[in-house]
Amino acid sequence: MEKTSTDTLPLTTIPPEEQETVCIFGTGDFGRSLGLKMIQCGYSVVFGSRNARKSSLLPSGAEVLGYSEAAQKSDIIIIAIHREHYDLLTTLTEVLRGKILVDVSNNLKIHQYPESNAEYLAQLVPGAHIVKAFNTISAWALQSGALDASRQVFVCGNDSKAKQRVMDIVRALGLTPLDQGSLLAASEIEDYPLQLFPMWKFPFYFSAILCIFLFVYCIIRDVIYPYVNEKKDQTFRIAISIPNRVFPIAALTLLAVVYLPGVIAAILQLYRGTKYRRFPNWLDHWMLCRKQLGLIALGFAFLHVIYTLLIPIRYYVRWRLGNFTATQAISKKENPFITTRAWLSDSYLSLGVLGFFFFVLLGITSLPSVSNIVNWREFRFVQSKLGYLTLILCTAHTLIYGGDRFLRPSSLRWYLPSAYILALIIPCTVLVIKFILVLPCVDKTLTRIRQGWERNSKVSKSALNGQTDI
């Protein structure tokens, strides 16, 4: 029996007379993949090509014609060719007049041309309706069907009816169209696929700088200082001990940095007495990066947990424990059980476990697959209320770990305090300010401002009336 490939079988059974025909200019990887997807979704596809010959690479059921003949078959034409070849469309100006041209092209770098490819196409074919779409979907994603991470299709154009026709096709393919407005948005849409983690740059750079600073700080205190003053070689601490100090400090600091812009924004609103003034650009960008900062902080917390689990099997720990036990046995001495220390130790561990649990919960709820199934109030409760609870637990975990050692002069090395003191600066600052903001006298005013009340509204209205009278 002849084997039939399911890749080219239509997913819907639409009578041929009811099938909508779509023309695709270009038989490259993307054009073929998009054509295959359209055939599977019940569309009739006609390819326009310089060589109007049927190729084995093209999906079964598609027709191949020259550009002029193919354009006459449909009023929607997908331009799946590079910008360098757009000049050939000038010879088809009359044939393309009144038709919908869908530009799917991308560039090799951001701002490669003065205008977007879609705007350039509109200049070449002024009688057509240009719509920008499909440039954020890859040929591989269309072929494999792995569209979980790239279902969104940005669409823009000056003609609302043409744009709606294209958005209907997008939905028919199982994708999600996002209307971005007029064709002026095409430049931004074309730059989008070229951006590499645009919202992660600041979090990555900030986290890297923070870790480098903390690592160098701990090297000075725990490696260089003992060598200079006591001639002790403590370089082995670089492998586990120092990273296991850097990672929890970075995690706690980044978690506090997630909530710091929120309290800064609240202070600005209280100071200005209104919510109708934009925040500074740096604060806007900071607030947009909070999710990424939180996920990086969660990653550092995971590393801290893993490194902590390695402590009992370290040679240094086993040597120190064995040596201490042997010394006690020889001297026939034992340390008395101190209930206070037992309480502190168990509280420190318990707070760490609870803090990490809520930390993981925050990370899970930030995932799109989870956040999409909760309403705004539930999401805000988890990210705000439980977020501050996580910050409190982790800060208390660090405070109990340090105990009174933070304040001992012997803990200073070259006048440098323990690294855990640095970890408490931003979290304690955020928690103190937040405590002030939730006081009834402050919270009441802030709530009124966020509900639209303005401190100087009467003055503004009187001034406006004065200008009107003039």
GROMACS .gro file of C-alpha atoms in nm:
model
  470
    1MET     CA    1   0.000   0.000   0.000
    2GLU     CA    2   0.114   0.354  -0.067
    3LYS     CA    3   0.197   0.544   0.250
    4THR     CA    4   0.015   0.877   0.288
    5SER     CA    5   0.184   1.159   0.477
    6THR     CA    6  -0.037   1.321   0.737
    7ASP     CA    7   0.161   1.644   0.713
    8THR     CA    8  -0.023   1.752   0.401
    9LEU     CA    9  -0.369   1.627   0.492
   10PRO     CA   10  -0.614   1.911   0.563
   11LEU     CA   11  -0.725   1.939   0.924
   12THR     CA   12  -1.066   2.062   0.815
   13THR     CA   13  -1.301   1.934   0.546
   14ILE     CA   14  -1.425   2.238   0.355
   15PRO     CA   15  -1.581   2.193   0.009
   16PRO     CA   16  -1.353   2.327  -0.268
   17GLU     CA   17  -1.613   2.584  -0.376
   18GLU     CA   18  -1.616   2.732  -0.023
   19GLN     CA   19  -1.240   2.741   0.028
   20GLU     CA   20  -1.084   3.085   0.043
   21THR     CA   21  -0.783   3.122  -0.182
   22VAL     CA   22  -0.467   3.285  -0.051
   23CYS     CA   23  -0.173   3.373  -0.272
   24ILE     CA   24   0.185   3.348  -0.145
   25PHE     CA   25   0.467   3.523  -0.330
   26GLY     CA   26   0.784   3.323  -0.264
   27THR     CA   27   0.859   2.954  -0.229
   28GLY     CA   28   1.125   2.973   0.042
   29ASP     CA   29   1.118   2.799   0.377
   30PHE     CA   30   0.870   3.037   0.537
   31GLY     CA   31   0.641   3.057   0.233
   32ARG     CA   32   0.624   2.678   0.206
   33SER     CA   33   0.565   2.633   0.580
   34LEU     CA   34   0.291   2.896   0.588
   35GLY     CA   35   0.130   2.747   0.276
   36LEU     CA   36   0.130   2.399   0.433
   37LYS     CA   37  -0.031   2.535   0.749
   38MET     CA   38  -0.299   2.713   0.548
   39ILE     CA   39  -0.380   2.403   0.345
   40GLN     CA   40  -0.415   2.206   0.669
   41CYS     CA   41  -0.658   2.471   0.794
   42GLY     CA   42  -0.880   2.454   0.486
   43TYR     CA   43  -0.742   2.729   0.263
   44SER     CA   44  -0.664   2.698  -0.106
   45VAL     CA   45  -0.307   2.815  -0.167
   46VAL     CA   46  -0.153   2.951  -0.486
   47PHE     CA   47   0.221   3.018  -0.495
   48GLY     CA   48   0.366   3.295  -0.707
   49SER     CA   49   0.719   3.225  -0.824
   50ARG     CA   50   0.975   3.330  -1.083
   51ASN     CA   51   0.986   2.967  -1.199
   52ALA     CA   52   0.629   2.847  -1.229
   53ARG     CA   53   0.720   2.481  -1.197
   54LYS     CA   54   0.582   2.238  -0.941
   55SER     CA   55   0.847   2.143  -0.687
   56SER     CA   56   0.852   1.839  -0.461
   57LEU     CA   57   0.929   2.074  -0.170
   58LEU     CA   58   0.595   2.252  -0.204
   59PRO     CA   59   0.296   2.119  -0.007
   60SER     CA   60   0.064   1.884  -0.190
   61GLY     CA   61  -0.249   2.054  -0.319
   62ALA     CA   62  -0.088   2.392  -0.382
   63GLU     CA   63  -0.078   2.552  -0.725
   64VAL     CA   64   0.232   2.728  -0.863
   65LEU     CA   65   0.201   3.011  -1.114
   66GLY     CA   66   0.389   3.317  -1.223
   67TYR     CA   67   0.355   3.629  -1.008
   68SER     CA   68   0.100   3.801  -1.231
   69GLU     CA   69  -0.118   3.491  -1.278
   70ALA     CA   70  -0.101   3.399  -0.910
   71ALA     CA   71  -0.199   3.751  -0.800
   72GLN     CA   72  -0.519   3.732  -1.003
   73LYS     CA   73  -0.630   3.423  -0.809
   74SER     CA   74  -0.676   3.596  -0.473
   75ASP     CA   75  -0.729   3.935  -0.317
   76ILE     CA   76  -0.496   3.846  -0.025
   77ILE     CA   77  -0.131   3.807  -0.119
   78ILE     CA   78   0.137   3.717   0.134
   79ILE     CA   79   0.473   3.867   0.036
   80ALA     CA   80   0.723   3.605   0.154
   81ILE     CA   81   1.026   3.745  -0.027
   82HIS     CA   82   1.315   3.956   0.093
   83ARG     CA   83   1.305   4.335   0.075
   84GLU     CA   84   1.586   4.331  -0.182
   85HIS     CA   85   1.345   4.171  -0.431
   86TYR     CA   86   1.048   4.403  -0.371
   87ASP     CA   87   1.132   4.593  -0.692
   88LEU     CA   88   0.973   4.317  -0.899
   89LEU     CA   89   0.637   4.420  -0.751
   90THR     CA   90   0.652   4.757  -0.931
   91THR     CA   91   0.579   4.574  -1.256
   92LEU     CA   92   0.260   4.436  -1.099
   93THR     CA   93   0.122   4.768  -0.975
   94GLU     CA   94  -0.203   4.744  -1.172
   95VAL     CA   95  -0.260   4.377  -1.087
   96LEU     CA   96  -0.204   4.445  -0.715
   97ARG     CA   97  -0.424   4.754  -0.700
   98GLY     CA   98  -0.690   4.716  -0.430
   99LYS     CA   99  -0.548   4.388  -0.302
  100ILE     CA  100  -0.428   4.312   0.051
  101LEU     CA  101  -0.051   4.261   0.067
  102VAL     CA  102   0.074   4.095   0.384
  103ASP     CA  103   0.439   4.174   0.454
  104VAL     CA  104   0.606   3.898   0.658
  105SER     CA  105   0.968   4.005   0.618
  106ASN     CA  106   1.236   4.071   0.879
  107ASN     CA  107   1.572   4.242   0.864
  108LEU     CA  108   1.919   4.128   0.967
  109LYS     CA  109   1.966   4.400   1.227
  110ILE     CA  110   1.764   4.661   1.413
  111HIS     CA  111   1.700   4.988   1.226
  112GLN     CA  112   1.868   4.852   0.914
  113TYR     CA  113   1.668   5.085   0.688
  114PRO     CA  114   1.524   5.436   0.738
  115GLU     CA  115   1.169   5.300   0.708
  116SER     CA  116   1.013   4.965   0.783
  117ASN     CA  117   0.983   4.702   0.513
  118ALA     CA  118   0.605   4.734   0.521
  119GLU     CA  119   0.621   5.112   0.470
  120TYR     CA  120   0.869   5.062   0.186
  121LEU     CA  121   0.627   4.814   0.028
  122ALA     CA  122   0.346   5.070   0.061
  123GLN     CA  123   0.559   5.322  -0.129
  124LEU     CA  124   0.628   5.075  -0.410
  125VAL     CA  125   0.265   4.964  -0.445
  126PRO     CA  126   0.056   5.267  -0.342
  127GLY     CA  127  -0.271   5.121  -0.465
  128ALA     CA  128  -0.262   4.816  -0.237
  129HIS     CA  129  -0.359   4.775   0.129
  130ILE     CA  130  -0.044   4.683   0.321
  131VAL     CA  131  -0.067   4.478   0.641
  132LYS     CA  132   0.230   4.368   0.854
  133ALA     CA  133   0.191   4.021   1.008
  134PHE     CA  134   0.347   3.677   1.066
  135ASN     CA  135   0.705   3.807   1.102
  136THR     CA  136   0.725   3.690   1.464
  137ILE     CA  137   0.648   3.326   1.371
  138SER     CA  138   0.930   3.103   1.247
  139ALA     CA  139   0.910   2.850   0.965
  140TRP     CA  140   1.019   2.576   1.206
  141ALA     CA  141   0.734   2.661   1.445
  142LEU     CA  142   0.482   2.642   1.160
  143GLN     CA  143   0.616   2.306   1.043
  144SER     CA  144   0.651   2.141   1.384
  145GLY     CA  145   0.340   2.290   1.541
  146ALA     CA  146   0.544   2.389   1.849
  147LEU     CA  147   0.364   2.718   1.890
  148ASP     CA  148   0.333   2.734   2.271
  149ALA     CA  149   0.600   3.001   2.297
  150SER     CA  150   0.512   3.192   1.978
  151ARG     CA  151   0.136   3.197   1.927
  152GLN     CA  152   0.113   3.575   1.924
  153VAL     CA  153   0.111   3.743   1.583
  154PHE     CA  154   0.151   4.121   1.579
  155VAL     CA  155  -0.064   4.281   1.310
  156CYS     CA  156  -0.067   4.643   1.193
  157GLY     CA  157  -0.201   4.832   0.895
  158ASN     CA  158  -0.378   5.150   0.791
  159ASP     CA  159  -0.689   4.983   0.647
  160SER     CA  160  -0.907   4.837   0.921
  161LYS     CA  161  -1.098   4.600   0.691
  162ALA     CA  162  -0.778   4.461   0.539
  163LYS     CA  163  -0.631   4.419   0.884
  164GLN     CA  164  -0.942   4.234   1.002
  165ARG     CA  165  -0.920   3.995   0.706
  166VAL     CA  166  -0.560   3.910   0.797
  167MET     CA  167  -0.648   3.869   1.164
  168ASP     CA  168  -0.921   3.622   1.066
  169ILE     CA  169  -0.659   3.414   0.883
  170VAL     CA  170  -0.432   3.430   1.188
  171ARG     CA  171  -0.710   3.293   1.410
  172ALA     CA  172  -0.793   3.023   1.157
  173LEU     CA  173  -0.432   2.902   1.181
  174GLY     CA  174  -0.467   2.862   1.558
  175LEU     CA  175  -0.265   3.173   1.638
  176THR     CA  176  -0.346   3.481   1.842
  177PRO     CA  177  -0.352   3.813   1.654
  178LEU     CA  178  -0.256   4.131   1.840
  179ASP     CA  179  -0.364   4.455   1.673
  180GLN     CA  180  -0.077   4.703   1.701
  181GLY     CA  181  -0.250   4.990   1.520
  182SER     CA  182  -0.141   5.166   1.204
  183LEU     CA  183   0.148   5.082   0.973
  184LEU     CA  184   0.371   5.313   1.175
  185ALA     CA  185   0.406   5.027   1.424
  186ALA     CA  186   0.566   4.806   1.157
  187SER     CA  187   0.915   4.927   1.241
  188GLU     CA  188   0.878   4.820   1.604
  189ILE     CA  189   0.720   4.489   1.502
  190GLU     CA  190   1.011   4.417   1.266
  191ASP     CA  191   1.264   4.493   1.540
  192TYR     CA  192   1.094   4.260   1.788
  193PRO     CA  193   1.231   3.926   1.653
  194LEU     CA  194   1.584   4.074   1.649
  195GLN     CA  195   1.585   4.157   2.019
  196LEU     CA  196   1.761   3.909   2.245
  197PHE     CA  197   1.589   3.896   2.585
  198PRO     CA  198   1.506   4.270   2.584
  199MET     CA  199   1.349   4.265   2.931
  200TRP     CA  200   1.628   4.053   3.077
  201LYS     CA  201   1.924   4.282   3.002
  202PHE     CA  202   1.895   4.500   3.309
  203PRO     CA  203   1.823   4.206   3.546
  204PHE     CA  204   2.116   4.008   3.404
  205TYR     CA  205   2.360   4.299   3.419
  206PHE     CA  206   2.248   4.401   3.767
  207SER     CA  207   2.269   4.044   3.897
  208ALA     CA  208   2.612   3.992   3.741
  209ILE     CA  209   2.750   4.314   3.890
  210LEU     CA  210   2.601   4.228   4.229
  211CYS     CA  211   2.751   3.877   4.227
  212ILE     CA  212   3.093   4.000   4.116
  213PHE     CA  213   3.094   4.263   4.391
  214LEU     CA  214   2.988   4.014   4.659
  215PHE     CA  215   3.237   3.754   4.538
  216VAL     CA  216   3.527   3.999   4.548
  217TYR     CA  217   3.409   4.127   4.887
  218CYS     CA  218   3.406   3.773   5.031
  219ILE     CA  219   3.744   3.693   4.875
  220ILE     CA  220   3.896   3.993   5.052
  221ARG     CA  221   3.743   3.902   5.388
  222ASP     CA  222   3.772   3.523   5.386
  223VAL     CA  223   4.078   3.451   5.173
  224ILE     CA  224   4.310   3.751   5.146
  225TYR     CA  225   4.269   3.874   5.504
  226PRO     CA  226   4.359   3.539   5.671
  227TYR     CA  227   4.659   3.500   5.440
  228VAL     CA  228   4.795   3.848   5.507
  229ASN     CA  229   4.739   3.850   5.884
  230GLU     CA  230   4.767   3.482   5.981
  231LYS     CA  231   4.947   3.323   5.683
  232LYS     CA  232   4.658   3.076   5.641
  233ASP     CA  233   4.569   2.935   5.303
  234GLN     CA  234   4.191   2.959   5.278
  235THR     CA  235   4.167   2.943   4.899
  236PHE     CA  236   3.964   2.620   4.917
  237ARG     CA  237   3.669   2.833   5.034
  238ILE     CA  238   3.638   2.974   4.682
  239ALA     CA  239   3.474   2.652   4.560
  240ILE     CA  240   3.177   2.617   4.797
  241SER     CA  241   3.192   2.842   5.105
  242ILE     CA  242   3.207   3.174   4.922
  243PRO     CA  243   2.947   3.086   4.654
  244ASN     CA  244   2.719   2.968   4.934
  245ARG     CA  245   2.746   3.316   5.080
  246VAL     CA  246   2.715   3.504   4.754
  247PHE     CA  247   2.404   3.321   4.628
  248PRO     CA  248   2.176   3.372   4.931
  249ILE     CA  249   2.283   3.736   4.963
  250ALA     CA  250   2.215   3.792   4.593
  251ALA     CA  251   1.879   3.614   4.621
  252LEU     CA  252   1.763   3.822   4.917
  253THR     CA  253   1.892   4.147   4.766
  254LEU     CA  254   1.722   4.082   4.431
  255LEU     CA  255   1.397   3.987   4.605
  256ALA     CA  256   1.406   4.321   4.788
  257VAL     CA  257   1.490   4.500   4.462
  258VAL     CA  258   1.170   4.350   4.316
  259TYR     CA  259   0.958   4.536   4.574
  260LEU     CA  260   1.172   4.849   4.606
  261PRO     CA  261   1.031   5.026   4.294
  262GLY     CA  262   0.678   4.976   4.429
  263VAL     CA  263   0.751   5.167   4.749
  264ILE     CA  264   0.941   5.434   4.552
  265ALA     CA  265   0.637   5.475   4.326
  266ALA     CA  266   0.411   5.507   4.633
  267ILE     CA  267   0.637   5.776   4.780
  268LEU     CA  268   0.632   5.967   4.450
  269GLN     CA  269   0.252   5.952   4.438
  270LEU     CA  270   0.228   6.079   4.795
  271TYR     CA  271   0.475   6.357   4.722
  272ARG     CA  272   0.301   6.465   4.402
  273GLY     CA  273  -0.049   6.414   4.538
  274THR     CA  274  -0.170   6.257   4.214
  275LYS     CA  275  -0.145   5.939   4.009
  276TYR     CA  276  -0.181   6.120   3.677
  277ARG     CA  277   0.186   6.203   3.633
  278ARG     CA  278   0.423   5.959   3.468
  279PHE     CA  279   0.697   5.797   3.669
  280PRO     CA  280   1.055   5.858   3.556
  281ASN     CA  281   1.166   5.636   3.269
  282TRP     CA  282   1.417   5.450   3.485
  283LEU     CA  283   1.144   5.365   3.737
  284ASP     CA  284   0.905   5.254   3.461
  285HIS     CA  285   1.170   5.022   3.316
  286TRP     CA  286   1.260   4.894   3.663
  287MET     CA  287   0.898   4.805   3.738
  288LEU     CA  288   0.865   4.623   3.406
  289CYS     CA  289   1.169   4.409   3.493
  290ARG     CA  290   1.044   4.294   3.834
  291LYS     CA  291   0.934   3.952   3.711
  292GLN     CA  292   1.276   3.882   3.560
  293LEU     CA  293   1.454   4.003   3.874
  294GLY     CA  294   1.237   3.774   4.085
  295LEU     CA  295   1.307   3.470   3.869
  296ILE     CA  296   1.682   3.531   3.884
  297ALA     CA  297   1.652   3.567   4.262
  298LEU     CA  298   1.470   3.234   4.274
  299GLY     CA  299   1.752   3.078   4.074
  300PHE     CA  300   2.007   3.202   4.328
  301ALA     CA  301   1.789   3.064   4.609
  302PHE     CA  302   1.790   2.723   4.442
  303LEU     CA  303   2.169   2.735   4.415
  304HIS     CA  304   2.190   2.824   4.785
  305VAL     CA  305   1.977   2.521   4.873
  306ILE     CA  306   2.189   2.287   4.659
  307TYR     CA  307   2.518   2.420   4.799
  308THR     CA  308   2.383   2.389   5.153
  309LEU     CA  309   2.301   2.022   5.095
  310LEU     CA  310   2.666   1.968   5.000
  311ILE     CA  311   2.800   2.095   5.333
  312PRO     CA  312   2.790   1.763   5.526
  313ILE     CA  313   2.996   1.578   5.261
  314ARG     CA  314   3.270   1.841   5.232
  315TYR     CA  315   3.616   1.725   5.338
  316TYR     CA  316   3.672   2.041   5.544
  317VAL     CA  317   3.349   1.990   5.740
  318ARG     CA  318   3.416   1.620   5.800
  319TRP     CA  319   3.775   1.696   5.908
  320ARG     CA  320   3.667   1.971   6.142
  321LEU     CA  321   3.391   1.762   6.300
  322GLY     CA  322   3.620   1.460   6.345
  323ASN     CA  323   3.900   1.671   6.488
  324PHE     CA  324   3.662   1.842   6.730
  325THR     CA  325   3.521   1.507   6.845
  326ALA     CA  326   3.868   1.360   6.898
  327THR     CA  327   3.978   1.666   7.094
  328GLN     CA  328   3.676   1.637   7.323
  329ALA     CA  329   3.737   1.266   7.375
  330ILE     CA  330   4.104   1.318   7.464
  331SER     CA  331   4.032   1.605   7.703
  332LYS     CA  332   3.723   1.427   7.836
  333LYS     CA  333   3.512   1.739   7.798
  334GLU     CA  334   3.170   1.796   7.652
  335ASN     CA  335   2.977   2.105   7.558
  336PRO     CA  336   2.657   2.161   7.755
  337PHE     CA  337   2.325   2.170   7.567
  338ILE     CA  338   2.207   2.530   7.532
  339THR     CA  339   1.834   2.560   7.476
  340THR     CA  340   1.862   2.915   7.344
  341ARG     CA  341   2.100   2.810   7.069
  342ALA     CA  342   1.874   2.516   6.983
  343TRP     CA  343   1.581   2.755   6.944
  344LEU     CA  344   1.784   2.991   6.728
  345SER     CA  345   1.915   2.708   6.511
  346ASP     CA  346   1.572   2.552   6.456
  347SER     CA  347   1.409   2.890   6.397
  348TYR     CA  348   1.678   2.980   6.144
  349LEU     CA  349   1.622   2.655   5.953
  350SER     CA  350   1.242   2.677   5.974
  351LEU     CA  351   1.234   3.033   5.846
  352GLY     CA  352   1.465   2.936   5.561
  353VAL     CA  353   1.241   2.646   5.457
  354LEU     CA  354   0.924   2.855   5.475
  355GLY     CA  355   1.088   3.144   5.292
  356PHE     CA  356   1.207   2.914   5.014
  357PHE     CA  357   0.862   2.753   4.987
  358PHE     CA  358   0.689   3.088   4.934
  359PHE     CA  359   0.973   3.192   4.703
  360VAL     CA  360   0.899   2.892   4.481
  361LEU     CA  361   0.526   2.970   4.499
  362LEU     CA  362   0.593   3.322   4.372
  363GLY     CA  363   0.797   3.183   4.085
  364ILE     CA  364   0.527   2.934   3.987
  365THR     CA  365   0.250   3.195   3.985
  366SER     CA  366   0.458   3.422   3.761
  367LEU     CA  367   0.455   3.160   3.484
  368PRO     CA  368   0.207   3.253   3.206
  369SER     CA  369   0.040   2.910   3.219
  370VAL     CA  370  -0.044   2.970   3.586
  371SER     CA  371  -0.105   3.345   3.590
  372ASN     CA  372  -0.354   3.312   3.303
  373ILE     CA  373  -0.590   3.097   3.512
  374VAL     CA  374  -0.610   3.328   3.814
  375ASN     CA  375  -0.790   3.660   3.828
  376TRP     CA  376  -0.616   3.989   3.896
  377ARG     CA  377  -0.706   3.995   4.265
  378GLU     CA  378  -0.566   3.646   4.321
  379PHE     CA  379  -0.249   3.726   4.128
  380ARG     CA  380  -0.201   4.051   4.320
  381PHE     CA  381  -0.254   3.872   4.652
  382VAL     CA  382   0.015   3.615   4.574
  383GLN     CA  383   0.267   3.856   4.423
  384SER     CA  384   0.215   4.136   4.678
  385LYS     CA  385   0.095   3.993   5.009
  386LEU     CA  386   0.278   3.660   4.989
  387GLY     CA  387   0.571   3.837   4.827
  388TYR     CA  388   0.622   4.062   5.126
  389LEU     CA  389   0.573   3.762   5.355
  390THR     CA  390   0.852   3.586   5.166
  391LEU     CA  391   1.074   3.891   5.206
  392ILE     CA  392   1.003   3.903   5.580
  393LEU     CA  393   1.077   3.532   5.625
  394CYS     CA  394   1.402   3.545   5.427
  395THR     CA  395   1.516   3.860   5.607
  396ALA     CA  396   1.440   3.703   5.945
  397HIS     CA  397   1.628   3.390   5.831
  398THR     CA  398   1.937   3.602   5.769
  399LEU     CA  399   1.899   3.800   6.092
  400ILE     CA  400   1.876   3.488   6.309
  401TYR     CA  401   2.170   3.330   6.126
  402GLY     CA  402   2.388   3.626   6.213
  403GLY     CA  403   2.251   3.671   6.564
  404ASP     CA  404   2.470   3.900   6.771
  405ARG     CA  405   2.775   3.826   6.553
  406PHE     CA  406   2.685   4.116   6.328
  407LEU     CA  407   2.767   4.365   6.602
  408ARG     CA  408   3.085   4.206   6.735
  409PRO     CA  409   3.402   4.408   6.664
  410SER     CA  410   3.585   4.079   6.606
  411SER     CA  411   3.368   4.018   6.299
  412LEU     CA  412   3.523   4.319   6.125
  413ARG     CA  413   3.810   4.246   5.892
  414TRP     CA  414   3.994   4.552   5.768
  415TYR     CA  415   3.687   4.740   5.894
  416LEU     CA  416   3.473   4.540   5.654
  417PRO     CA  417   3.156   4.394   5.813
  418SER     CA  418   3.026   4.049   5.740
  419ALA     CA  419   2.872   4.011   5.397
  420TYR     CA  420   2.538   3.922   5.555
  421ILE     CA  421   2.510   4.277   5.687
  422LEU     CA  422   2.517   4.396   5.327
  423ALA     CA  423   2.236   4.152   5.251
  424LEU     CA  424   2.011   4.321   5.507
  425ILE     CA  425   2.047   4.682   5.389
  426ILE     CA  426   1.795   4.686   5.102
  427PRO     CA  427   1.545   4.431   5.248
  428CYS     CA  428   1.526   4.612   5.583
  429THR     CA  429   1.491   4.946   5.405
  430VAL     CA  430   1.203   4.814   5.191
  431LEU     CA  431   1.026   4.657   5.490
  432VAL     CA  432   1.057   4.971   5.705
  433ILE     CA  433   0.920   5.195   5.427
  434LYS     CA  434   0.642   4.946   5.354
  435PHE     CA  435   0.549   4.941   5.724
  436ILE     CA  436   0.517   5.320   5.716
  437LEU     CA  437   0.309   5.307   5.398
  438VAL     CA  438   0.057   5.062   5.547
  439LEU     CA  439  -0.005   5.280   5.850
  440PRO     CA  440  -0.371   5.390   5.837
  441CYS     CA  441  -0.293   5.760   5.819
  442VAL     CA  442  -0.062   5.709   5.519
  443ASP     CA  443  -0.248   5.422   5.351
  444LYS     CA  444  -0.575   5.615   5.349
  445THR     CA  445  -0.422   5.906   5.157
  446LEU     CA  446  -0.239   5.675   4.917
  447THR     CA  447  -0.558   5.480   4.847
  448ARG     CA  448  -0.748   5.800   4.769
  449ILE     CA  449  -0.475   5.909   4.529
  450ARG     CA  450  -0.484   5.575   4.348
  451GLN     CA  451  -0.863   5.606   4.320
  452GLY     CA  452  -0.826   5.936   4.133
  453TRP     CA  453  -0.816   6.197   4.408
  454GLU     CA  454  -0.570   6.485   4.353
  455ARG     CA  455  -0.433   6.706   4.626
  456ASN     CA  456  -0.427   7.019   4.410
  457SER     CA  457  -0.742   6.945   4.211
  458LYS     CA  458  -0.924   7.254   4.338
  459VAL     CA  459  -0.633   7.480   4.253
  460SER     CA  460  -0.609   7.325   3.906
  461LYS     CA  461  -0.982   7.372   3.842
  462SER     CA  462  -0.976   7.735   3.953
  463ALA     CA  463  -0.675   7.804   3.736
  464LEU     CA  464  -0.847   7.637   3.442
  465ASN     CA  465  -1.162   7.846   3.500
  466GLY     CA  466  -0.948   8.159   3.512
  467GLN     CA  467  -0.794   8.074   3.177
  468THR     CA  468  -1.138   8.005   3.033
  469ASP     CA  469  -1.268   8.344   3.151
  470ILE     CA  470  -0.974   8.516   2.990
   0.00000   0.00000   0.00000
